[in-house]
XYZ file of N, CA and C in Angstrom:
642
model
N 68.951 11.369 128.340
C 69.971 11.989 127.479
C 70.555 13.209 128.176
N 71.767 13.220 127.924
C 72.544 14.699 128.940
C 72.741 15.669 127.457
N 71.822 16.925 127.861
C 71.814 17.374 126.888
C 73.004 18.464 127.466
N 73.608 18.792 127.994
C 75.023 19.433 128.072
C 76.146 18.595 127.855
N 75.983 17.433 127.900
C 77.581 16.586 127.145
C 78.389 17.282 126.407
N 79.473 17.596 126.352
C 80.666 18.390 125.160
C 80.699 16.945 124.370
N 80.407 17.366 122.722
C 81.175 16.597 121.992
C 81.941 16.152 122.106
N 82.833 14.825 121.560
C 83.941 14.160 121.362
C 84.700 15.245 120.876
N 86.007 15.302 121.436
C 87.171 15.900 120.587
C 86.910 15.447 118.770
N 87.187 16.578 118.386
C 86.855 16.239 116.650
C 88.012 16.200 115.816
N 88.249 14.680 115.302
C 89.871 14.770 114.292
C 89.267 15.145 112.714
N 90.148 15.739 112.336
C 90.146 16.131 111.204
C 91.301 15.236 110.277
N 90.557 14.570 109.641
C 91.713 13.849 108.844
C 91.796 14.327 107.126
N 92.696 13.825 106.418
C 92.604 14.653 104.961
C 91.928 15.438 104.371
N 91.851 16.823 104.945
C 90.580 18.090 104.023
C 89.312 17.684 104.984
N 89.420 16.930 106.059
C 88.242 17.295 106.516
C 87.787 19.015 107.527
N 88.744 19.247 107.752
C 89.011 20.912 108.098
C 88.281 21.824 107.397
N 88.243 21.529 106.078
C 87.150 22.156 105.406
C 85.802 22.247 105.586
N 85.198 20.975 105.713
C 84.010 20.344 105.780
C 83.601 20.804 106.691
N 82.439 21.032 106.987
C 81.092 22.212 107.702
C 79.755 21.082 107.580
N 79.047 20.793 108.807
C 78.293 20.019 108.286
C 77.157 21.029 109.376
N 75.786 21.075 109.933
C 75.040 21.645 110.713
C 76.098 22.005 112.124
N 75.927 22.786 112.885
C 76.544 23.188 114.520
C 76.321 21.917 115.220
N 77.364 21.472 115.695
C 77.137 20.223 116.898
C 77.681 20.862 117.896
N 76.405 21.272 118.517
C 76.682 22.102 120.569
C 75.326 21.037 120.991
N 75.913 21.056 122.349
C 74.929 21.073 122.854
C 73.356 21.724 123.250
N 72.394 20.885 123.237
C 70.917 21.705 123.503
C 71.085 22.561 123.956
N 71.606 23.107 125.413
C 71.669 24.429 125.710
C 72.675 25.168 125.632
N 73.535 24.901 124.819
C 74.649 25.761 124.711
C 74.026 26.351 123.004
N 73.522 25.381 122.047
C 73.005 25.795 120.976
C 71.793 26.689 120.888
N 70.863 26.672 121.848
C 69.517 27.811 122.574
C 70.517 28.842 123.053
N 71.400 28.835 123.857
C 72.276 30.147 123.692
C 72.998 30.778 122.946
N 73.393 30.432 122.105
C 73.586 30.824 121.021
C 72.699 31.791 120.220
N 71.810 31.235 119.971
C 70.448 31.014 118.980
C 69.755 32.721 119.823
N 70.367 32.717 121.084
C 69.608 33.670 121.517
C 70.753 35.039 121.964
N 71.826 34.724 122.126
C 73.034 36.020 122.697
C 73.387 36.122 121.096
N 72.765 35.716 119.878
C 72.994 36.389 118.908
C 71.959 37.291 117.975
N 70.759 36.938 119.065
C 69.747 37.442 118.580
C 69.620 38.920 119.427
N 69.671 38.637 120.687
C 69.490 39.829 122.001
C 70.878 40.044 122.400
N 71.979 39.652 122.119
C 73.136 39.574 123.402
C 73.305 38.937 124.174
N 74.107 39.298 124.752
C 74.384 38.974 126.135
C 72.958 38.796 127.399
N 73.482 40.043 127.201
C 72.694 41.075 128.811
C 71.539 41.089 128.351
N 70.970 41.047 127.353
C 69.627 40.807 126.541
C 68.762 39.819 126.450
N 69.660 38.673 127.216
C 68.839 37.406 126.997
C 68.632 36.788 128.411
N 67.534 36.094 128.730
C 67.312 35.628 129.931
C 67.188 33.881 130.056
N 67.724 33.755 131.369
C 68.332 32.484 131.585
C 66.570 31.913 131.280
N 65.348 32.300 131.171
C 64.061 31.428 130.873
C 64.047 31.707 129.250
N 64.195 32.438 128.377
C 64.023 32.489 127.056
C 65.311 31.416 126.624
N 66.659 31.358 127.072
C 67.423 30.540 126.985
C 66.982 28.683 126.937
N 66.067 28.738 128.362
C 65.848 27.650 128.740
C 64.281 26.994 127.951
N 63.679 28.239 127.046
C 62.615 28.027 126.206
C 62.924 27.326 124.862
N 64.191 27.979 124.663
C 64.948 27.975 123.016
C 65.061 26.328 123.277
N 65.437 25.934 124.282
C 66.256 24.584 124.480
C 65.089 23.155 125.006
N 64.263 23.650 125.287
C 62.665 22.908 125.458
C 63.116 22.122 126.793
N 63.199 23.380 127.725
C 63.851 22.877 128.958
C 63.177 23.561 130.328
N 63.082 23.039 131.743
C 62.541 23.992 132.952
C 63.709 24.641 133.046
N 63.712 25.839 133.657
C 64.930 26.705 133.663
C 65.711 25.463 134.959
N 65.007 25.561 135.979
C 65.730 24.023 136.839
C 66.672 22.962 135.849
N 65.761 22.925 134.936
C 66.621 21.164 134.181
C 67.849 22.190 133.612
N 67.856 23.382 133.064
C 68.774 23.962 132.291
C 69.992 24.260 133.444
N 69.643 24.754 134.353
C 70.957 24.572 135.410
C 71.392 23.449 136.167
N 70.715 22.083 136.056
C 71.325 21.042 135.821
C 72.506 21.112 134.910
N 72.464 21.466 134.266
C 73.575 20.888 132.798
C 74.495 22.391 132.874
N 73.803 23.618 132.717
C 74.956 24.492 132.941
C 73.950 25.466 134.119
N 75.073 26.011 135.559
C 74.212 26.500 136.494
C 74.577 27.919 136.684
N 74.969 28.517 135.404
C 74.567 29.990 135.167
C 74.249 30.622 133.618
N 74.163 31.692 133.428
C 73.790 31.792 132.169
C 75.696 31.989 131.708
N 76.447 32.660 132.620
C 77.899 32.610 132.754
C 78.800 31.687 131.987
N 77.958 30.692 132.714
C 78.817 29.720 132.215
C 78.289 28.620 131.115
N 76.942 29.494 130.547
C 76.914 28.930 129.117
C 77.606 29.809 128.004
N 77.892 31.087 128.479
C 78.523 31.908 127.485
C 79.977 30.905 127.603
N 80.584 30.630 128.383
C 82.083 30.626 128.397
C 82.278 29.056 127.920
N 80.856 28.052 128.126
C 81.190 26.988 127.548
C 80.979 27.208 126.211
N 80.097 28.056 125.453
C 79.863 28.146 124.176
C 80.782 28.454 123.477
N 82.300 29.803 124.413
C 82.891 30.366 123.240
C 84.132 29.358 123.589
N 84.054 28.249 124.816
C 85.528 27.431 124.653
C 85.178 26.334 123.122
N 84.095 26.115 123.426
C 83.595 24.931 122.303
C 84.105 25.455 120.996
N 83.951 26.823 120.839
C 83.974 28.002 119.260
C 85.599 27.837 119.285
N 86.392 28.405 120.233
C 87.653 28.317 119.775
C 88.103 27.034 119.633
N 87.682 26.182 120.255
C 88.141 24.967 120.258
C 87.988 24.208 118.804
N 86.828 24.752 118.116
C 86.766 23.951 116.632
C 87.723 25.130 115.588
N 87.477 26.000 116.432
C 88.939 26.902 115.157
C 90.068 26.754 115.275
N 90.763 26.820 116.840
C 92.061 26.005 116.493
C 92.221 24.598 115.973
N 91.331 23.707 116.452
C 91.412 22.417 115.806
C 91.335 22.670 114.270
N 90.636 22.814 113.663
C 91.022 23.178 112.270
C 91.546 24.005 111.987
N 92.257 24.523 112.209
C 93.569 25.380 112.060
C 94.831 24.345 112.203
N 94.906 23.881 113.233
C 96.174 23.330 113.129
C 95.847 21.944 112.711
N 94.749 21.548 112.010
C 94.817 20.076 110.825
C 95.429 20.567 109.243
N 94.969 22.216 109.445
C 95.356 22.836 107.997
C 96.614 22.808 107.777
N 97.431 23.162 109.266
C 98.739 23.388 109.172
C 99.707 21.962 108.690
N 98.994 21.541 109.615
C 99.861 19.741 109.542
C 99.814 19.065 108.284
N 98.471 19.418 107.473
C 98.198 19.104 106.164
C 98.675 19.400 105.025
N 99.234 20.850 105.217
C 99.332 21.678 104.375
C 101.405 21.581 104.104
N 101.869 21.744 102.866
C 103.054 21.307 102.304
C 104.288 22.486 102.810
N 105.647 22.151 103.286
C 106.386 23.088 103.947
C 106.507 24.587 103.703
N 106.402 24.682 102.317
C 106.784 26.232 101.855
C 105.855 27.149 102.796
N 106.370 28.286 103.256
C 105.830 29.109 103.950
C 104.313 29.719 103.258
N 104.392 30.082 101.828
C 103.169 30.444 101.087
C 101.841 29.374 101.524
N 102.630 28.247 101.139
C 101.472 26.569 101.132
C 100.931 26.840 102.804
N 102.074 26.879 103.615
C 101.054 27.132 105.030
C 100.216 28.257 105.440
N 100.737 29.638 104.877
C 99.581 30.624 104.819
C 98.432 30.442 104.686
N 98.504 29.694 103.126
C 97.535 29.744 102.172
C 96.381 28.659 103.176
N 97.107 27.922 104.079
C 95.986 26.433 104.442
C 95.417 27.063 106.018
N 96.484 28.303 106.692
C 95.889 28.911 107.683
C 94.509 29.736 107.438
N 95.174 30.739 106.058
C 94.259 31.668 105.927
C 92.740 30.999 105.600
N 92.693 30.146 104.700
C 91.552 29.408 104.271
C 91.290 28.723 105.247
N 91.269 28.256 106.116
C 90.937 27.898 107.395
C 89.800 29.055 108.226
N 90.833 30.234 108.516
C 90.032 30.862 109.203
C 89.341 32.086 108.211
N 88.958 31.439 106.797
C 87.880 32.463 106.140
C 86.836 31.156 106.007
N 87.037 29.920 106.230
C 85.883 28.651 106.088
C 85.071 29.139 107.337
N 85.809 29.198 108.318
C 85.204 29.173 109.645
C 84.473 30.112 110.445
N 84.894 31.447 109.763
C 83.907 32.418 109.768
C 83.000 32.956 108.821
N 82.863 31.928 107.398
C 81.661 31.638 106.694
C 80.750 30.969 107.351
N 81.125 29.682 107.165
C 80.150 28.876 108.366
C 80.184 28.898 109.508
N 80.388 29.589 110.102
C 80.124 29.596 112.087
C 80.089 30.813 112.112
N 79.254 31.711 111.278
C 79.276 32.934 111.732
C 78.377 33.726 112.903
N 77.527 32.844 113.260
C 76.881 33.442 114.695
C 78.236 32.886 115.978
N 78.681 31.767 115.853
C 79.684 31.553 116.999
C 80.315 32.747 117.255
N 81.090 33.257 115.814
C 82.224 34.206 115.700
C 81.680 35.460 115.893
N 80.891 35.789 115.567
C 79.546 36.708 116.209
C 79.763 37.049 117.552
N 78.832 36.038 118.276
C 79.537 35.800 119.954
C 80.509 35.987 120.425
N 81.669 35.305 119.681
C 82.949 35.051 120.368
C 83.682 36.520 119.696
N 83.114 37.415 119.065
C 83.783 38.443 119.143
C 82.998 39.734 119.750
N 81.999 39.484 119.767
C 80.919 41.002 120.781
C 80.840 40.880 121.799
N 80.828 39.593 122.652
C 80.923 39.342 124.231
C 81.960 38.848 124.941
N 82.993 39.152 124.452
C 84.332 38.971 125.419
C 83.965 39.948 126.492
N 83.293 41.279 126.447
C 83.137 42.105 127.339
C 82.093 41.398 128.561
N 81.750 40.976 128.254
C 80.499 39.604 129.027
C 81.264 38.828 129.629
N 82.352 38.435 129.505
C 82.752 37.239 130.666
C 83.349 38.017 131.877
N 83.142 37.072 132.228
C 84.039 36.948 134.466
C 86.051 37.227 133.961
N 86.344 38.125 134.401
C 87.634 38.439 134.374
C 88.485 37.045 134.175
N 88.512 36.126 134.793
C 89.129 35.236 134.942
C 89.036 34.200 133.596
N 87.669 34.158 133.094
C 87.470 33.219 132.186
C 88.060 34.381 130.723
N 88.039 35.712 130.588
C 88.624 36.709 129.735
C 89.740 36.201 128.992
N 90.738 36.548 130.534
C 91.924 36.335 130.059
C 92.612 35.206 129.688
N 91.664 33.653 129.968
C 91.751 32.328 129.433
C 91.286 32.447 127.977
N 90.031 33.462 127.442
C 89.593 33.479 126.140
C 90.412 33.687 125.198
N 91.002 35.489 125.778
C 92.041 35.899 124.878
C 93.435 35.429 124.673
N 93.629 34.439 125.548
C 94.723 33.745 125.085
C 94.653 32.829 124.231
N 93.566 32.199 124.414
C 93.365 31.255 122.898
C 92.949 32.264 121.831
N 92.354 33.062 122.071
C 92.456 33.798 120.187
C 93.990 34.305 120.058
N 95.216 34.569 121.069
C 96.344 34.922 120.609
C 96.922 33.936 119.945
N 96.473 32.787 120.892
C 97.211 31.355 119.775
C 97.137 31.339 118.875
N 95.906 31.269 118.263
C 95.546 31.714 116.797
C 95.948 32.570 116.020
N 96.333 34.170 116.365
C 96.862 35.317 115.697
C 98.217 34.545 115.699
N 99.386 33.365 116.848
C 100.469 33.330 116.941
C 100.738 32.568 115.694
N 99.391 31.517 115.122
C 99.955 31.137 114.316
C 100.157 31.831 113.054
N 99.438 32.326 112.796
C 99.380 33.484 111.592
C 100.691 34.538 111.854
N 101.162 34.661 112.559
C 102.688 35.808 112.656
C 103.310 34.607 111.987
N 103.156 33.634 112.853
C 104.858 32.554 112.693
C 105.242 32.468 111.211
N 104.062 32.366 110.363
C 104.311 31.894 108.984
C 104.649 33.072 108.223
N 103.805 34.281 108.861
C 104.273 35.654 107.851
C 105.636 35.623 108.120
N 106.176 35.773 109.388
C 107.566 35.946 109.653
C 108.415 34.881 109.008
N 108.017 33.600 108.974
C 108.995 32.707 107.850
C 109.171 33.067 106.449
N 107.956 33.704 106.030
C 107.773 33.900 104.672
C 108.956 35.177 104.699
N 109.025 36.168 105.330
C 109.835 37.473 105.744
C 111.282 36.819 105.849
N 111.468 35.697 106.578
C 112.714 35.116 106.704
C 113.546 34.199 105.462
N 112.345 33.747 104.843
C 112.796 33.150 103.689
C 112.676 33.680 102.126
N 112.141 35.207 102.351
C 112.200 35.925 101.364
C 111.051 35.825 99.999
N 109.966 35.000 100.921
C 108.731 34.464 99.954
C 107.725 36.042 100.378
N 107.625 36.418 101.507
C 107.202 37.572 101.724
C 108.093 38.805 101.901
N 107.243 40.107 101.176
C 108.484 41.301 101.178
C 107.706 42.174 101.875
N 106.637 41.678 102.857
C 106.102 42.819 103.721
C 107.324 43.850 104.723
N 107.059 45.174 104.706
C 107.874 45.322 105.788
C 107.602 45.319 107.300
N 106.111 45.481 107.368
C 105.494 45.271 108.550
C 104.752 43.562 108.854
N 105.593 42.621 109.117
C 105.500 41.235 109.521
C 103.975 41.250 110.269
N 103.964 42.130 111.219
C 103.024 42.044 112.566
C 101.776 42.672 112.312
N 102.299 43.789 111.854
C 100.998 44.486 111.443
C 99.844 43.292 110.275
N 100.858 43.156 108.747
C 100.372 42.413 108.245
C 99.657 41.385 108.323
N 100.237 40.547 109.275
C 99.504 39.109 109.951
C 98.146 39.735 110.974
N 97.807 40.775 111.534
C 96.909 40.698 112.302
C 95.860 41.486 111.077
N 96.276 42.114 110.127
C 95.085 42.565 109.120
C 94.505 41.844 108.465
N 95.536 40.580 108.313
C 94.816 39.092 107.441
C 93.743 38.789 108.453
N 94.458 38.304 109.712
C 93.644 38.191 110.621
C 91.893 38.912 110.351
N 92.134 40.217 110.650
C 91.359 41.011 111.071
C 90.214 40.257 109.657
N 90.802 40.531 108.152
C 89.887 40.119 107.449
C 89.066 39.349 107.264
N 89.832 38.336 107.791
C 88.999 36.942 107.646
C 88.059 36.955 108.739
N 87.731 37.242 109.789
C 87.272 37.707 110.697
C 85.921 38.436 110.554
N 86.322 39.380 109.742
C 85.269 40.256 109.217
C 84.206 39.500 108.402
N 84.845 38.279 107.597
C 83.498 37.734 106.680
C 82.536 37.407 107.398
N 82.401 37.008 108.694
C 81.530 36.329 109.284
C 80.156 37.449 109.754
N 80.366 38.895 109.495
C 79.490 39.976 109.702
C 78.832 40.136 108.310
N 79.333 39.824 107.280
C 78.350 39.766 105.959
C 78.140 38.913 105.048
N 78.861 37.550 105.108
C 78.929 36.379 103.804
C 77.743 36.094 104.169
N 76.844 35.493 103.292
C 75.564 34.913 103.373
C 76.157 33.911 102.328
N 75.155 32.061 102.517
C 75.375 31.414 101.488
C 74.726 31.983 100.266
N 73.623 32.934 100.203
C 72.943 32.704 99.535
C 73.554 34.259 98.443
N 74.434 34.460 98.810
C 74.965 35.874 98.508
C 75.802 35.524 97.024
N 76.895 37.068 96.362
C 76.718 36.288 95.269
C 77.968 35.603 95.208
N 78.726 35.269 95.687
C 80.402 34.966 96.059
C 80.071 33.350 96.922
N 80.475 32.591 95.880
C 80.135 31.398 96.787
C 81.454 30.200 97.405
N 81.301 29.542 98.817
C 82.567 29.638 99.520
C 83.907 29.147 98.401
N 83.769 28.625 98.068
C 85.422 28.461 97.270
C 85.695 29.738 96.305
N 84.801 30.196 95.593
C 85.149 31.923 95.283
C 85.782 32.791 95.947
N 85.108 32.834 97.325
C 85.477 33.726 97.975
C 86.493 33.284 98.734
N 86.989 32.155 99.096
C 88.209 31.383 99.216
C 89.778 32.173 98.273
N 89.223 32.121 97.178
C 90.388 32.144 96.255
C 90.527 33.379 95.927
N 89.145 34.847 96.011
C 89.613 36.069 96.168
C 90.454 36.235 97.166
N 89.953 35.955 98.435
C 90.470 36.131 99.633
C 91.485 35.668 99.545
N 92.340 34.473 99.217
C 93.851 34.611 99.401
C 94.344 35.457 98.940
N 94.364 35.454 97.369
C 94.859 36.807 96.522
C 95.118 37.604 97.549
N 93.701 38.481 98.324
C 94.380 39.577 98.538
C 94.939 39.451 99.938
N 94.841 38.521 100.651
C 95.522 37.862 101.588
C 97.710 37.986 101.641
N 97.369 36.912 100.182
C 99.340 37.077 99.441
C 99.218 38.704 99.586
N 98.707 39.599 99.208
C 99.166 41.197 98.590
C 99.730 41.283 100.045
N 98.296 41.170 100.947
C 99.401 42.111 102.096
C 100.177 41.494 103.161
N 100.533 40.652 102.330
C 101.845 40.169 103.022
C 103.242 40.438 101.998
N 102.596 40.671 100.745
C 104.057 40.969 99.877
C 104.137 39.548 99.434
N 103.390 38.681 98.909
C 103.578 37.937 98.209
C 102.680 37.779 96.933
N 103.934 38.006 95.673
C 103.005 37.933 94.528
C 103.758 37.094 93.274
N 103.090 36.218 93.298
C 103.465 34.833 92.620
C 103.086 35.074 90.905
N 104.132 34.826 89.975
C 103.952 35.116 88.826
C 103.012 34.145 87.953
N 102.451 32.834 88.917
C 101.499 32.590 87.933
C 100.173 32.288 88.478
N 99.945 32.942 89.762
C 98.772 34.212 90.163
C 98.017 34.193 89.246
C-alpha cells in the first residue's frame, strides 16, 4: 500500500460541499498533521512524525523525503479541499449576488469548523515554508479572498450591498470565518447549522446587507 498516494480529486455534487466525513490525507501527511498541531513546525521531528504514522523514518522518506515537504503537501491538500468546496458552493448556489455570498460564506465557516487543525496549520506555518513554495501558498489563499471581493463588489454594483468599504468588508468576513476554526468545538454550545445561520446574519451586516425578512 503507498501510504503517500494524494487522494482522487474530490467532486462535490448537490450539497455535497457541506458534508464533512473523518480527514482523508494520507498516513504521513495525517501523522503530520496530528503532530505540527500539537508541537509546530520546528517542534516536531521527522522520527515522532514517522512514529505517529507507524513508519521507519527510511519508509517515511520514501513517500515524502523531507519533513518540508510534508508541510507543503499537507497545506496544498488543505487548500485544495477549500477551494474545491468553495467553488461547488458557487456553481450551486442561485445568481443573486446575496445567494452567492451566502453559499461562499457558509462554505468557508463549514470548513473551518471541521478542518480546524488543517486551518490551524495552514494559518501558523506559512512562516515554515521554503520561499518558493510561500508564495505558491499565498496565492491560493488570495484566490479564495478573490472570490469573496468579486461577490461583495457585485452586491456594491447591484445595490444588494451598501457597504462603503467593498475590500475591507470582504477580507473581515474573510477574517471571521477563519477565526472559528481557533474555538468551535462540536461539543460546544452552538451547533454547525446554528452557527451557520448566526454567522451569515452577521456576515450580511458587514457587508450592508439587510433583508427585511431576516
Amino acid at each position: 500500500m503507498d501510504t503517500g498516494a494524494r487522494p482522487a480529486p474530490r467532486e462535490y455534487g448537490e450539497g455535497l460541499w457541506r458534508q464533512y466525513g473523518e480527514e482523508d490525507l494520507p498516513v504521513p501527511l495525517a501523522a503530520a498533521l496530528s503532530a505540527f498541531a500539537e508541537h509546530g513546525y520546528h517542534g516536531t521531528s521527522v522520527r515522532d512524525i514517522a512514529a505517529r504514522a507507524g513508519l521507519s523514518v527510511p519508509g517515511l522518506y520514501h513517500h515524502y523525503p523531507s519533513k518540508q515537504s510534508l508541510l507543503q503537501g499537507l497545506l496544498e491538500l488543505t487548500m485544495s479541499d477549500l477551494l474545491g468546496r468553495s467553488r461547488a458552493a458557487l456553481e450551486q448556489a442561485g445568481s443573486s449576488p446575496v445567494e452567492r455570498f451566502d453559499a461562499v460564506v457558509e462554505s468557508l465557516l463549514r470548513f473551518h469548523m471541521y478542518r480546524r487543525a488543517q486551518a490551524f496549520v495552514g494559518s501558523t506555518e506559512i512562516r515554515s515554508l521554503e520561499p518558493v513554495f510561500r508564495v505558491e501558498y499565498i496565492a491560493t489563499r488570495d484566490e479564495q479572498q478573490r472570490m469573496v471581493d468579486a461577490i461583495v463588489q457585485a452586491g456594491v454594483d447591484s445595490g444588494d450591498f451598501r457597504t462603503p468599504h467593498p475590500v475591507d468588508a470582504g477580507r473581515a468576513v474573510t477574517t471571521m470565518c477563519v477565526g472559528v476554526s481557533t474555538w468551535y468545538r462540536p461539543s460546544g454550545r452552538l451547533g454547525p447549522d446554528e452557527l451557520v445561520s448566526r454567522y451569515l446574519l452577521i456576515a450580511r451586516q458587514m457587508v450592508g446587507y439587510f433583508s427585511t425578512s431576516s
